[in-house]
């Protein structure tokens, strides 16, 4: 396995799921074997692949609640080379179920070790919180990617992300590295962008790629499609392709 990538931000609405989906699809389009893991109880990443979403209750909840082997829960998608571990609304119960358990932080890491030879990349879509389930992703990951929007609230959240990452490195996963922050819904010429970008760069490396806003994103989600399928020539699609190329350069 080349990289296990955690896409995380405790703030919702920053393009975290859209980034996870399009990074996973983009890597698969390069001929890589990719596993997309949906750990968000809202199941938005899973819904893009409705043909592969949870059937017969087989989803990521069972991995944490009953330690069902991950191989039994993974399903192929319509995208060649891309597999999915779908989410469940029951994931919201995980913090209560695992609270106080000695191995609570290591369940995902140990599960992924059993399929390490099956995939080149793992992309983990985390819930919008720094919960126990997000910490499982941090412990399992080699790289952390932080989607951000240009706002004061994004700046406020960076400190919490860095603190959680540093705590994970110190206690559980010394190999975890922040690959960078990805700016989403980005409009370069605004005064806010020109002011906030340098402030973000004081804390996090920024990917060269910037994801512009586009109504096509919501339209594609409504149709349960990726942008590559819905509008392959859209500016946002091309931006995600450029972002995937950047991430791909970290592999190997």
JSON list of C-alpha atoms in Angstrom, two decimals:
[
{"chain": "A", "resi": 1, "resn": "UNK", "atom": "CA", "xyz": [0.00, 0.00, 0.00]},
{"chain": "A", "resi": 2, "resn": "UNK", "atom": "CA", "xyz": [1.37, 3.41, -0.99]},
{"chain": "A", "resi": 3, "resn": "UNK", "atom": "CA", "xyz": [-0.62, 5.75, 1.26]},
{"chain": "A", "resi": 4, "resn": "UNK", "atom": "CA", "xyz": [-3.59, 5.74, 3.62]},
{"chain": "A", "resi": 5, "resn": "UNK", "atom": "CA", "xyz": [-5.03, 9.24, 3.43]},
{"chain": "A", "resi": 6, "resn": "UNK", "atom": "CA", "xyz": [-7.33, 10.79, 5.99]},
{"chain": "A", "resi": 7, "resn": "UNK", "atom": "CA", "xyz": [-9.53, 13.69, 4.78]},
{"chain": "A", "resi": 8, "resn": "UNK", "atom": "CA", "xyz": [-10.53, 15.56, 7.91]},
{"chain": "A", "resi": 9, "resn": "UNK", "atom": "CA", "xyz": [-11.85, 18.81, 9.29]},
{"chain": "A", "resi": 10, "resn": "UNK", "atom": "CA", "xyz": [-14.04, 19.18, 12.35]},
{"chain": "A", "resi": 11, "resn": "UNK", "atom": "CA", "xyz": [-16.02, 21.88, 10.55]},
{"chain": "A", "resi": 12, "resn": "UNK", "atom": "CA", "xyz": [-18.75, 20.75, 8.18]},
{"chain": "A", "resi": 13, "resn": "UNK", "atom": "CA", "xyz": [-19.45, 22.17, 4.74]},
{"chain": "A", "resi": 14, "resn": "UNK", "atom": "CA", "xyz": [-15.82, 22.57, 3.67]},
{"chain": "A", "resi": 15, "resn": "UNK", "atom": "CA", "xyz": [-15.87, 20.06, 0.81]},
{"chain": "A", "resi": 16, "resn": "UNK", "atom": "CA", "xyz": [-14.46, 17.16, 2.80]},
{"chain": "A", "resi": 17, "resn": "UNK", "atom": "CA", "xyz": [-16.67, 14.46, 1.27]},
{"chain": "A", "resi": 18, "resn": "UNK", "atom": "CA", "xyz": [-16.45, 15.91, -2.24]},
{"chain": "A", "resi": 19, "resn": "UNK", "atom": "CA", "xyz": [-12.67, 15.92, -1.90]},
{"chain": "A", "resi": 20, "resn": "UNK", "atom": "CA", "xyz": [-12.59, 12.33, -0.60]},
{"chain": "A", "resi": 21, "resn": "UNK", "atom": "CA", "xyz": [-14.76, 11.05, -3.43]},
{"chain": "A", "resi": 22, "resn": "UNK", "atom": "CA", "xyz": [-12.91, 12.83, -6.22]},
{"chain": "A", "resi": 23, "resn": "UNK", "atom": "CA", "xyz": [-9.48, 11.96, -4.88]},
{"chain": "A", "resi": 24, "resn": "UNK", "atom": "CA", "xyz": [-10.48, 8.29, -4.70]},
{"chain": "A", "resi": 25, "resn": "UNK", "atom": "CA", "xyz": [-12.04, 8.32, -8.17]},
{"chain": "A", "resi": 26, "resn": "UNK", "atom": "CA", "xyz": [-9.12, 10.31, -9.58]},
{"chain": "A", "resi": 27, "resn": "UNK", "atom": "CA", "xyz": [-6.58, 7.81, -8.27]},
{"chain": "A", "resi": 28, "resn": "UNK", "atom": "CA", "xyz": [-8.62, 4.91, -9.64]},
{"chain": "A", "resi": 29, "resn": "UNK", "atom": "CA", "xyz": [-8.68, 6.62, -13.04]},
{"chain": "A", "resi": 30, "resn": "UNK", "atom": "CA", "xyz": [-4.89, 6.45, -12.96]},
{"chain": "A", "resi": 31, "resn": "UNK", "atom": "CA", "xyz": [-5.09, 2.67, -12.80]},
{"chain": "A", "resi": 32, "resn": "UNK", "atom": "CA", "xyz": [-4.56, 2.45, -9.04]},
{"chain": "A", "resi": 33, "resn": "UNK", "atom": "CA", "xyz": [-6.44, 0.07, -6.74]},
{"chain": "A", "resi": 34, "resn": "UNK", "atom": "CA", "xyz": [-8.27, 2.33, -4.29]},
{"chain": "A", "resi": 35, "resn": "UNK", "atom": "CA", "xyz": [-10.42, 1.79, -1.20]},
{"chain": "A", "resi": 36, "resn": "UNK", "atom": "CA", "xyz": [-12.74, 4.64, -0.19]},
{"chain": "A", "resi": 37, "resn": "UNK", "atom": "CA", "xyz": [-13.83, 4.39, 3.45]},
{"chain": "A", "resi": 38, "resn": "UNK", "atom": "CA", "xyz": [-16.90, 6.35, 4.52]},
{"chain": "A", "resi": 39, "resn": "UNK", "atom": "CA", "xyz": [-16.83, 7.02, 8.27]},
{"chain": "A", "resi": 40, "resn": "UNK", "atom": "CA", "xyz": [-19.43, 9.80, 8.28]},
{"chain": "A", "resi": 41, "resn": "UNK", "atom": "CA", "xyz": [-22.86, 8.83, 9.61]},
{"chain": "A", "resi": 42, "resn": "UNK", "atom": "CA", "xyz": [-24.42, 11.08, 6.94]},
{"chain": "A", "resi": 43, "resn": "UNK", "atom": "CA", "xyz": [-23.19, 8.55, 4.31]},
{"chain": "A", "resi": 44, "resn": "UNK", "atom": "CA", "xyz": [-22.74, 11.25, 1.66]},
{"chain": "A", "resi": 45, "resn": "UNK", "atom": "CA", "xyz": [-19.67, 9.62, 0.10]},
{"chain": "A", "resi": 46, "resn": "UNK", "atom": "CA", "xyz": [-21.47, 6.27, -0.03]},
{"chain": "A", "resi": 47, "resn": "UNK", "atom": "CA", "xyz": [-24.50, 7.85, -1.73]},
{"chain": "A", "resi": 48, "resn": "UNK", "atom": "CA", "xyz": [-22.40, 8.77, -4.78]},
{"chain": "A", "resi": 49, "resn": "UNK", "atom": "CA", "xyz": [-22.06, 5.03, -5.33]},
{"chain": "A", "resi": 50, "resn": "UNK", "atom": "CA", "xyz": [-25.64, 4.06, -4.58]},
{"chain": "A", "resi": 51, "resn": "UNK", "atom": "CA", "xyz": [-25.18, 0.72, -6.33]},
{"chain": "A", "resi": 52, "resn": "UNK", "atom": "CA", "xyz": [-22.49, -0.13, -3.76]},
{"chain": "A", "resi": 53, "resn": "UNK", "atom": "CA", "xyz": [-24.01, 1.41, -0.63]},
{"chain": "A", "resi": 54, "resn": "UNK", "atom": "CA", "xyz": [-24.75, -0.67, 2.43]},
{"chain": "A", "resi": 55, "resn": "UNK", "atom": "CA", "xyz": [-26.78, -3.78, 1.66]},
{"chain": "A", "resi": 56, "resn": "UNK", "atom": "CA", "xyz": [-27.82, -6.35, 4.25]},
{"chain": "A", "resi": 57, "resn": "UNK", "atom": "CA", "xyz": [-26.39, -4.09, 6.93]},
{"chain": "A", "resi": 58, "resn": "UNK", "atom": "CA", "xyz": [-22.80, -4.59, 5.80]},
{"chain": "A", "resi": 59, "resn": "UNK", "atom": "CA", "xyz": [-21.08, -1.27, 6.49]},
{"chain": "A", "resi": 60, "resn": "UNK", "atom": "CA", "xyz": [-18.33, 0.38, 8.49]},
{"chain": "A", "resi": 61, "resn": "UNK", "atom": "CA", "xyz": [-20.46, 0.35, 11.67]},
{"chain": "A", "resi": 62, "resn": "UNK", "atom": "CA", "xyz": [-20.00, -3.43, 11.89]},
{"chain": "A", "resi": 63, "resn": "UNK", "atom": "CA", "xyz": [-16.25, -3.03, 11.70]},
{"chain": "A", "resi": 64, "resn": "UNK", "atom": "CA", "xyz": [-16.26, -1.01, 14.92]},
{"chain": "A", "resi": 65, "resn": "UNK", "atom": "CA", "xyz": [-19.22, -2.53, 16.77]},
{"chain": "A", "resi": 66, "resn": "UNK", "atom": "CA", "xyz": [-18.63, -6.24, 16.08]},
{"chain": "A", "resi": 67, "resn": "UNK", "atom": "CA", "xyz": [-15.17, -6.29, 14.48]},
{"chain": "A", "resi": 68, "resn": "UNK", "atom": "CA", "xyz": [-16.53, -7.98, 11.37]},
{"chain": "A", "resi": 69, "resn": "UNK", "atom": "CA", "xyz": [-13.54, -8.57, 9.04]},
{"chain": "A", "resi": 70, "resn": "UNK", "atom": "CA", "xyz": [-13.19, -5.58, 6.74]},
{"chain": "A", "resi": 71, "resn": "UNK", "atom": "CA", "xyz": [-12.87, -7.83, 3.70]},
{"chain": "A", "resi": 72, "resn": "UNK", "atom": "CA", "xyz": [-16.48, -8.94, 4.26]},
{"chain": "A", "resi": 73, "resn": "UNK", "atom": "CA", "xyz": [-17.72, -5.33, 4.27]},
{"chain": "A", "resi": 74, "resn": "UNK", "atom": "CA", "xyz": [-15.89, -3.93, 1.22]},
{"chain": "A", "resi": 75, "resn": "UNK", "atom": "CA", "xyz": [-17.85, -3.76, -2.01]},
{"chain": "A", "resi": 76, "resn": "UNK", "atom": "CA", "xyz": [-16.79, -2.86, -5.59]},
{"chain": "A", "resi": 77, "resn": "UNK", "atom": "CA", "xyz": [-18.14, 0.26, -7.29]},
{"chain": "A", "resi": 78, "resn": "UNK", "atom": "CA", "xyz": [-18.94, 1.04, -10.91]},
{"chain": "A", "resi": 79, "resn": "UNK", "atom": "CA", "xyz": [-15.56, 2.80, -11.15]},
{"chain": "A", "resi": 80, "resn": "UNK", "atom": "CA", "xyz": [-12.88, 0.36, -12.25]},
{"chain": "A", "resi": 81, "resn": "UNK", "atom": "CA", "xyz": [-10.31, -0.12, -9.50]},
{"chain": "A", "resi": 82, "resn": "UNK", "atom": "CA", "xyz": [-12.38, 1.62, -6.80]},
{"chain": "A", "resi": 83, "resn": "UNK", "atom": "CA", "xyz": [-13.90, -0.23, -3.84]},
{"chain": "A", "resi": 84, "resn": "UNK", "atom": "CA", "xyz": [-16.04, 1.17, -1.05]},
{"chain": "A", "resi": 85, "resn": "UNK", "atom": "CA", "xyz": [-16.51, 0.56, 2.65]},
{"chain": "A", "resi": 86, "resn": "UNK", "atom": "CA", "xyz": [-19.92, 2.21, 3.02]},
{"chain": "A", "resi": 87, "resn": "UNK", "atom": "CA", "xyz": [-21.17, 4.16, 6.03]},
{"chain": "A", "resi": 88, "resn": "UNK", "atom": "CA", "xyz": [-24.21, 3.76, 8.24]},
{"chain": "A", "resi": 89, "resn": "UNK", "atom": "CA", "xyz": [-26.27, 6.21, 10.28]},
{"chain": "A", "resi": 90, "resn": "UNK", "atom": "CA", "xyz": [-25.38, 4.01, 13.28]},
{"chain": "A", "resi": 91, "resn": "UNK", "atom": "CA", "xyz": [-21.81, 5.35, 13.17]},
{"chain": "A", "resi": 92, "resn": "UNK", "atom": "CA", "xyz": [-23.01, 8.16, 15.42]},
{"chain": "A", "resi": 93, "resn": "UNK", "atom": "CA", "xyz": [-23.13, 5.55, 18.22]},
{"chain": "A", "resi": 94, "resn": "UNK", "atom": "CA", "xyz": [-19.47, 4.54, 17.95]},
{"chain": "A", "resi": 95, "resn": "UNK", "atom": "CA", "xyz": [-18.06, 6.94, 20.54]},
{"chain": "A", "resi": 96, "resn": "UNK", "atom": "CA", "xyz": [-20.40, 5.52, 23.19]},
{"chain": "A", "resi": 97, "resn": "UNK", "atom": "CA", "xyz": [-19.74, 1.91, 22.18]},
{"chain": "A", "resi": 98, "resn": "UNK", "atom": "CA", "xyz": [-15.95, 2.23, 22.22]},
{"chain": "A", "resi": 99, "resn": "UNK", "atom": "CA", "xyz": [-15.57, 4.60, 25.16]},
{"chain": "A", "resi": 100, "resn": "UNK", "atom": "CA", "xyz": [-13.07, 3.20, 27.65]},
{"chain": "A", "resi": 101, "resn": "UNK", "atom": "CA", "xyz": [-12.00, 0.24, 25.50]},
{"chain": "A", "resi": 102, "resn": "UNK", "atom": "CA", "xyz": [-8.23, -0.26, 25.40]},
{"chain": "A", "resi": 103, "resn": "UNK", "atom": "CA", "xyz": [-8.12, -1.01, 21.67]},
{"chain": "A", "resi": 104, "resn": "UNK", "atom": "CA", "xyz": [-10.67, 1.63, 20.70]},
{"chain": "A", "resi": 105, "resn": "UNK", "atom": "CA", "xyz": [-8.19, 3.74, 18.73]},
{"chain": "A", "resi": 106, "resn": "UNK", "atom": "CA", "xyz": [-6.68, 0.86, 16.74]},
{"chain": "A", "resi": 107, "resn": "UNK", "atom": "CA", "xyz": [-9.66, -0.95, 15.21]},
{"chain": "A", "resi": 108, "resn": "UNK", "atom": "CA", "xyz": [-9.39, 0.62, 11.75]},
{"chain": "A", "resi": 109, "resn": "UNK", "atom": "CA", "xyz": [-5.59, 0.35, 11.64]},
{"chain": "A", "resi": 110, "resn": "UNK", "atom": "CA", "xyz": [-5.67, -3.35, 12.49]},
{"chain": "A", "resi": 111, "resn": "UNK", "atom": "CA", "xyz": [-8.44, -3.98, 9.96]},
{"chain": "A", "resi": 112, "resn": "UNK", "atom": "CA", "xyz": [-6.55, -2.26, 7.15]},
{"chain": "A", "resi": 113, "resn": "UNK", "atom": "CA", "xyz": [-3.46, -4.33, 7.86]},
{"chain": "A", "resi": 114, "resn": "UNK", "atom": "CA", "xyz": [-5.43, -7.40, 6.74]},
{"chain": "A", "resi": 115, "resn": "UNK", "atom": "CA", "xyz": [-6.05, -5.94, 3.26]},
{"chain": "A", "resi": 116, "resn": "UNK", "atom": "CA", "xyz": [-2.78, -4.05, 2.84]},
{"chain": "A", "resi": 117, "resn": "UNK", "atom": "CA", "xyz": [-1.85, -6.06, -0.26]},
{"chain": "A", "resi": 118, "resn": "UNK", "atom": "CA", "xyz": [-5.24, -5.53, -1.92]},
{"chain": "A", "resi": 119, "resn": "UNK", "atom": "CA", "xyz": [-5.03, -1.76, -2.45]},
{"chain": "A", "resi": 120, "resn": "UNK", "atom": "CA", "xyz": [-2.54, 0.88, -3.55]},
{"chain": "A", "resi": 121, "resn": "UNK", "atom": "CA", "xyz": [-4.36, 3.72, -1.78]},
{"chain": "A", "resi": 122, "resn": "UNK", "atom": "CA", "xyz": [-6.93, 4.12, 0.98]},
{"chain": "A", "resi": 123, "resn": "UNK", "atom": "CA", "xyz": [-8.94, 7.36, 1.22]},
{"chain": "A", "resi": 124, "resn": "UNK", "atom": "CA", "xyz": [-10.87, 7.91, 4.46]},
{"chain": "A", "resi": 125, "resn": "UNK", "atom": "CA", "xyz": [-13.75, 10.39, 4.62]},
{"chain": "A", "resi": 126, "resn": "UNK", "atom": "CA", "xyz": [-14.07, 11.42, 8.29]},
{"chain": "A", "resi": 127, "resn": "UNK", "atom": "CA", "xyz": [-17.07, 12.89, 10.11]},
{"chain": "A", "resi": 128, "resn": "UNK", "atom": "CA", "xyz": [-17.04, 16.65, 10.83]},
{"chain": "A", "resi": 129, "resn": "UNK", "atom": "CA", "xyz": [-15.71, 16.21, 14.36]},
{"chain": "A", "resi": 130, "resn": "UNK", "atom": "CA", "xyz": [-12.57, 15.14, 16.18]},
{"chain": "A", "resi": 131, "resn": "UNK", "atom": "CA", "xyz": [-14.35, 12.11, 17.60]},
{"chain": "A", "resi": 132, "resn": "UNK", "atom": "CA", "xyz": [-13.09, 8.64, 18.47]},
{"chain": "A", "resi": 133, "resn": "UNK", "atom": "CA", "xyz": [-13.93, 7.49, 14.96]},
{"chain": "A", "resi": 134, "resn": "UNK", "atom": "CA", "xyz": [-11.85, 10.34, 13.48]},
{"chain": "A", "resi": 135, "resn": "UNK", "atom": "CA", "xyz": [-9.00, 9.39, 15.80]},
{"chain": "A", "resi": 136, "resn": "UNK", "atom": "CA", "xyz": [-9.20, 5.84, 14.41]},
{"chain": "A", "resi": 137, "resn": "UNK", "atom": "CA", "xyz": [-8.60, 7.35, 10.97]},
{"chain": "A", "resi": 138, "resn": "UNK", "atom": "CA", "xyz": [-5.66, 9.40, 12.27]},
{"chain": "A", "resi": 139, "resn": "UNK", "atom": "CA", "xyz": [-4.10, 6.31, 13.84]},
{"chain": "A", "resi": 140, "resn": "UNK", "atom": "CA", "xyz": [-4.53, 4.30, 10.62]},
{"chain": "A", "resi": 141, "resn": "UNK", "atom": "CA", "xyz": [-3.36, 7.01, 8.21]},
{"chain": "A", "resi": 142, "resn": "UNK", "atom": "CA", "xyz": [0.02, 7.88, 6.75]},
{"chain": "A", "resi": 143, "resn": "UNK", "atom": "CA", "xyz": [-1.14, 11.25, 5.45]},
{"chain": "A", "resi": 144, "resn": "UNK", "atom": "CA", "xyz": [-3.66, 13.88, 6.55]},
{"chain": "A", "resi": 145, "resn": "UNK", "atom": "CA", "xyz": [-5.33, 16.27, 4.12]},
{"chain": "A", "resi": 146, "resn": "UNK", "atom": "CA", "xyz": [-7.33, 19.21, 5.50]},
{"chain": "A", "resi": 147, "resn": "UNK", "atom": "CA", "xyz": [-9.97, 20.79, 3.24]},
{"chain": "A", "resi": 148, "resn": "UNK", "atom": "CA", "xyz": [-10.49, 24.45, 4.14]},
{"chain": "A", "resi": 149, "resn": "UNK", "atom": "CA", "xyz": [-12.61, 27.37, 3.06]},
{"chain": "A", "resi": 150, "resn": "UNK", "atom": "CA", "xyz": [-11.51, 30.98, 3.30]},
{"chain": "A", "resi": 151, "resn": "UNK", "atom": "CA", "xyz": [-13.12, 32.09, 6.53]},
{"chain": "A", "resi": 152, "resn": "UNK", "atom": "CA", "xyz": [-12.33, 33.05, 10.09]},
{"chain": "A", "resi": 153, "resn": "UNK", "atom": "CA", "xyz": [-13.91, 29.80, 11.29]},
{"chain": "A", "resi": 154, "resn": "UNK", "atom": "CA", "xyz": [-11.46, 27.79, 9.18]},
{"chain": "A", "resi": 155, "resn": "UNK", "atom": "CA", "xyz": [-8.60, 29.60, 10.85]},
{"chain": "A", "resi": 156, "resn": "UNK", "atom": "CA", "xyz": [-10.09, 28.90, 14.26]},
{"chain": "A", "resi": 157, "resn": "UNK", "atom": "CA", "xyz": [-10.27, 25.18, 13.49]},
{"chain": "A", "resi": 158, "resn": "UNK", "atom": "CA", "xyz": [-6.68, 24.74, 12.34]},
{"chain": "A", "resi": 159, "resn": "UNK", "atom": "CA", "xyz": [-5.35, 24.75, 15.89]},
{"chain": "A", "resi": 160, "resn": "UNK", "atom": "CA", "xyz": [-7.65, 21.89, 16.90]},
{"chain": "A", "resi": 161, "resn": "UNK", "atom": "CA", "xyz": [-6.62, 19.80, 13.88]},
{"chain": "A", "resi": 162, "resn": "UNK", "atom": "CA", "xyz": [-2.94, 20.36, 14.59]},
{"chain": "A", "resi": 163, "resn": "UNK", "atom": "CA", "xyz": [-3.40, 19.50, 18.26]},
{"chain": "A", "resi": 164, "resn": "UNK", "atom": "CA", "xyz": [-5.20, 16.25, 17.40]},
{"chain": "A", "resi": 165, "resn": "UNK", "atom": "CA", "xyz": [-2.53, 15.35, 14.85]},
{"chain": "A", "resi": 166, "resn": "UNK", "atom": "CA", "xyz": [0.31, 16.04, 17.28]},
{"chain": "A", "resi": 167, "resn": "UNK", "atom": "CA", "xyz": [-1.42, 14.01, 20.00]},
{"chain": "A", "resi": 168, "resn": "UNK", "atom": "CA", "xyz": [-1.80, 11.09, 17.57]},
{"chain": "A", "resi": 169, "resn": "UNK", "atom": "CA", "xyz": [1.85, 11.26, 16.51]},
{"chain": "A", "resi": 170, "resn": "UNK", "atom": "CA", "xyz": [3.04, 11.37, 20.12]},
{"chain": "A", "resi": 171, "resn": "UNK", "atom": "CA", "xyz": [0.91, 8.53, 21.45]},
{"chain": "A", "resi": 172, "resn": "UNK", "atom": "CA", "xyz": [-0.29, 6.29, 18.62]},
{"chain": "A", "resi": 173, "resn": "UNK", "atom": "CA", "xyz": [1.07, 6.91, 15.12]},
{"chain": "A", "resi": 174, "resn": "UNK", "atom": "CA", "xyz": [4.49, 8.56, 14.77]},
{"chain": "A", "resi": 175, "resn": "UNK", "atom": "CA", "xyz": [4.34, 8.15, 10.99]},
{"chain": "A", "resi": 176, "resn": "UNK", "atom": "CA", "xyz": [1.34, 10.44, 10.44]},
{"chain": "A", "resi": 177, "resn": "UNK", "atom": "CA", "xyz": [2.18, 13.50, 8.35]},
{"chain": "A", "resi": 178, "resn": "UNK", "atom": "CA", "xyz": [0.07, 16.44, 7.20]},
{"chain": "A", "resi": 179, "resn": "UNK", "atom": "CA", "xyz": [0.31, 16.50, 3.42]},
{"chain": "A", "resi": 180, "resn": "UNK", "atom": "CA", "xyz": [-1.35, 19.88, 3.25]},
{"chain": "A", "resi": 181, "resn": "UNK", "atom": "CA", "xyz": [-4.50, 21.96, 3.27]},
{"chain": "A", "resi": 182, "resn": "UNK", "atom": "CA", "xyz": [-6.75, 22.11, 0.21]},
{"chain": "A", "resi": 183, "resn": "UNK", "atom": "CA", "xyz": [-8.65, 25.35, -0.37]},
{"chain": "A", "resi": 184, "resn": "UNK", "atom": "CA", "xyz": [-12.20, 24.67, -1.57]},
{"chain": "A", "resi": 185, "resn": "UNK", "atom": "CA", "xyz": [-14.86, 27.03, -2.91]},
{"chain": "A", "resi": 186, "resn": "UNK", "atom": "CA", "xyz": [-11.89, 29.26, -3.58]},
{"chain": "A", "resi": 187, "resn": "UNK", "atom": "CA", "xyz": [-12.16, 32.65, -5.30]},
{"chain": "A", "resi": 188, "resn": "UNK", "atom": "CA", "xyz": [-8.68, 34.10, -5.59]},
{"chain": "A", "resi": 189, "resn": "UNK", "atom": "CA", "xyz": [-9.45, 37.72, -6.27]},
{"chain": "A", "resi": 190, "resn": "UNK", "atom": "CA", "xyz": [-11.49, 38.43, -3.17]},
{"chain": "A", "resi": 191, "resn": "UNK", "atom": "CA", "xyz": [-10.03, 40.57, -0.41]},
{"chain": "A", "resi": 192, "resn": "UNK", "atom": "CA", "xyz": [-10.78, 37.79, 2.06]},
{"chain": "A", "resi": 193, "resn": "UNK", "atom": "CA", "xyz": [-8.69, 35.29, 0.10]},
{"chain": "A", "resi": 194, "resn": "UNK", "atom": "CA", "xyz": [-5.74, 37.65, -0.17]},
{"chain": "A", "resi": 195, "resn": "UNK", "atom": "CA", "xyz": [-5.90, 38.26, 3.57]},
{"chain": "A", "resi": 196, "resn": "UNK", "atom": "CA", "xyz": [-6.54, 34.74, 4.88]},
{"chain": "A", "resi": 197, "resn": "UNK", "atom": "CA", "xyz": [-4.28, 32.62, 2.63]},
{"chain": "A", "resi": 198, "resn": "UNK", "atom": "CA", "xyz": [-1.03, 33.96, 4.17]},
{"chain": "A", "resi": 199, "resn": "UNK", "atom": "CA", "xyz": [-2.49, 33.34, 7.62]},
{"chain": "A", "resi": 200, "resn": "UNK", "atom": "CA", "xyz": [-3.24, 29.71, 6.77]},
{"chain": "A", "resi": 201, "resn": "UNK", "atom": "CA", "xyz": [0.24, 29.25, 5.33]},
{"chain": "A", "resi": 202, "resn": "UNK", "atom": "CA", "xyz": [1.69, 30.16, 8.71]},
{"chain": "A", "resi": 203, "resn": "UNK", "atom": "CA", "xyz": [0.31, 26.84, 10.01]},
{"chain": "A", "resi": 204, "resn": "UNK", "atom": "CA", "xyz": [-0.21, 24.50, 7.06]},
{"chain": "A", "resi": 205, "resn": "UNK", "atom": "CA", "xyz": [1.34, 23.84, 3.66]},
{"chain": "A", "resi": 206, "resn": "UNK", "atom": "CA", "xyz": [-1.17, 24.57, 0.91]},
{"chain": "A", "resi": 207, "resn": "UNK", "atom": "CA", "xyz": [-1.64, 22.40, -2.13]},
{"chain": "A", "resi": 208, "resn": "UNK", "atom": "CA", "xyz": [-1.00, 24.33, -5.32]},
{"chain": "A", "resi": 209, "resn": "UNK", "atom": "CA", "xyz": [-4.41, 23.21, -6.56]},
{"chain": "A", "resi": 210, "resn": "UNK", "atom": "CA", "xyz": [-7.37, 25.32, -5.50]},
{"chain": "A", "resi": 211, "resn": "UNK", "atom": "CA", "xyz": [-10.94, 24.09, -5.93]},
{"chain": "A", "resi": 212, "resn": "UNK", "atom": "CA", "xyz": [-13.28, 26.74, -7.40]},
{"chain": "A", "resi": 213, "resn": "UNK", "atom": "CA", "xyz": [-17.02, 26.84, -6.64]},
{"chain": "A", "resi": 214, "resn": "UNK", "atom": "CA", "xyz": [-19.39, 25.25, -9.15]},
{"chain": "A", "resi": 215, "resn": "UNK", "atom": "CA", "xyz": [-23.08, 24.36, -9.12]},
{"chain": "A", "resi": 216, "resn": "UNK", "atom": "CA", "xyz": [-22.06, 21.19, -10.96]},
{"chain": "A", "resi": 217, "resn": "UNK", "atom": "CA", "xyz": [-20.86, 19.68, -7.68]},
{"chain": "A", "resi": 218, "resn": "UNK", "atom": "CA", "xyz": [-24.34, 19.65, -6.13]},
{"chain": "A", "resi": 219, "resn": "UNK", "atom": "CA", "xyz": [-25.91, 18.61, -9.44]},
{"chain": "A", "resi": 220, "resn": "UNK", "atom": "CA", "xyz": [-23.56, 15.64, -9.65]},
{"chain": "A", "resi": 221, "resn": "UNK", "atom": "CA", "xyz": [-24.32, 14.66, -6.05]},
{"chain": "A", "resi": 222, "resn": "UNK", "atom": "CA", "xyz": [-28.04, 14.86, -6.78]},
{"chain": "A", "resi": 223, "resn": "UNK", "atom": "CA", "xyz": [-27.55, 12.37, -9.63]},
{"chain": "A", "resi": 224, "resn": "UNK", "atom": "CA", "xyz": [-25.29, 10.11, -7.50]},
{"chain": "A", "resi": 225, "resn": "UNK", "atom": "CA", "xyz": [-22.39, 10.76, -9.85]},
{"chain": "A", "resi": 226, "resn": "UNK", "atom": "CA", "xyz": [-18.85, 12.03, -9.62]},
{"chain": "A", "resi": 227, "resn": "UNK", "atom": "CA", "xyz": [-17.85, 15.15, -11.50]},
{"chain": "A", "resi": 228, "resn": "UNK", "atom": "CA", "xyz": [-15.73, 12.98, -13.78]},
{"chain": "A", "resi": 229, "resn": "UNK", "atom": "CA", "xyz": [-18.93, 11.30, -14.94]},
{"chain": "A", "resi": 230, "resn": "UNK", "atom": "CA", "xyz": [-21.24, 14.32, -14.88]},
{"chain": "A", "resi": 231, "resn": "UNK", "atom": "CA", "xyz": [-19.08, 17.13, -16.29]},
{"chain": "A", "resi": 232, "resn": "UNK", "atom": "CA", "xyz": [-15.56, 15.95, -17.06]},
{"chain": "A", "resi": 233, "resn": "UNK", "atom": "CA", "xyz": [-14.57, 19.29, -18.59]},
{"chain": "A", "resi": 234, "resn": "UNK", "atom": "CA", "xyz": [-15.88, 21.45, -15.75]},
{"chain": "A", "resi": 235, "resn": "UNK", "atom": "CA", "xyz": [-13.35, 23.76, -14.08]},
{"chain": "A", "resi": 236, "resn": "UNK", "atom": "CA", "xyz": [-13.90, 22.08, -10.72]},
{"chain": "A", "resi": 237, "resn": "UNK", "atom": "CA", "xyz": [-13.40, 18.63, -12.23]},
{"chain": "A", "resi": 238, "resn": "UNK", "atom": "CA", "xyz": [-10.10, 19.79, -13.72]},
{"chain": "A", "resi": 239, "resn": "UNK", "atom": "CA", "xyz": [-9.07, 21.30, -10.39]},
{"chain": "A", "resi": 240, "resn": "UNK", "atom": "CA", "xyz": [-9.69, 17.99, -8.62]},
{"chain": "A", "resi": 241, "resn": "UNK", "atom": "CA", "xyz": [-7.67, 16.22, -11.31]},
{"chain": "A", "resi": 242, "resn": "UNK", "atom": "CA", "xyz": [-4.77, 18.59, -10.67]},
{"chain": "A", "resi": 243, "resn": "UNK", "atom": "CA", "xyz": [-5.14, 17.99, -6.93]},
{"chain": "A", "resi": 244, "resn": "UNK", "atom": "CA", "xyz": [-5.09, 14.22, -7.51]},
{"chain": "A", "resi": 245, "resn": "UNK", "atom": "CA", "xyz": [-1.90, 14.59, -9.53]},
{"chain": "A", "resi": 246, "resn": "UNK", "atom": "CA", "xyz": [-0.31, 16.42, -6.60]},
{"chain": "A", "resi": 247, "resn": "UNK", "atom": "CA", "xyz": [-1.34, 13.73, -4.13]},
{"chain": "A", "resi": 248, "resn": "UNK", "atom": "CA", "xyz": [-0.25, 10.99, -6.52]},
{"chain": "A", "resi": 249, "resn": "UNK", "atom": "CA", "xyz": [3.25, 12.42, -6.49]},
{"chain": "A", "resi": 250, "resn": "UNK", "atom": "CA", "xyz": [3.45, 11.50, -2.77]},
{"chain": "A", "resi": 251, "resn": "UNK", "atom": "CA", "xyz": [2.89, 7.81, -3.54]},
{"chain": "A", "resi": 252, "resn": "UNK", "atom": "CA", "xyz": [5.45, 5.09, -4.06]}
]
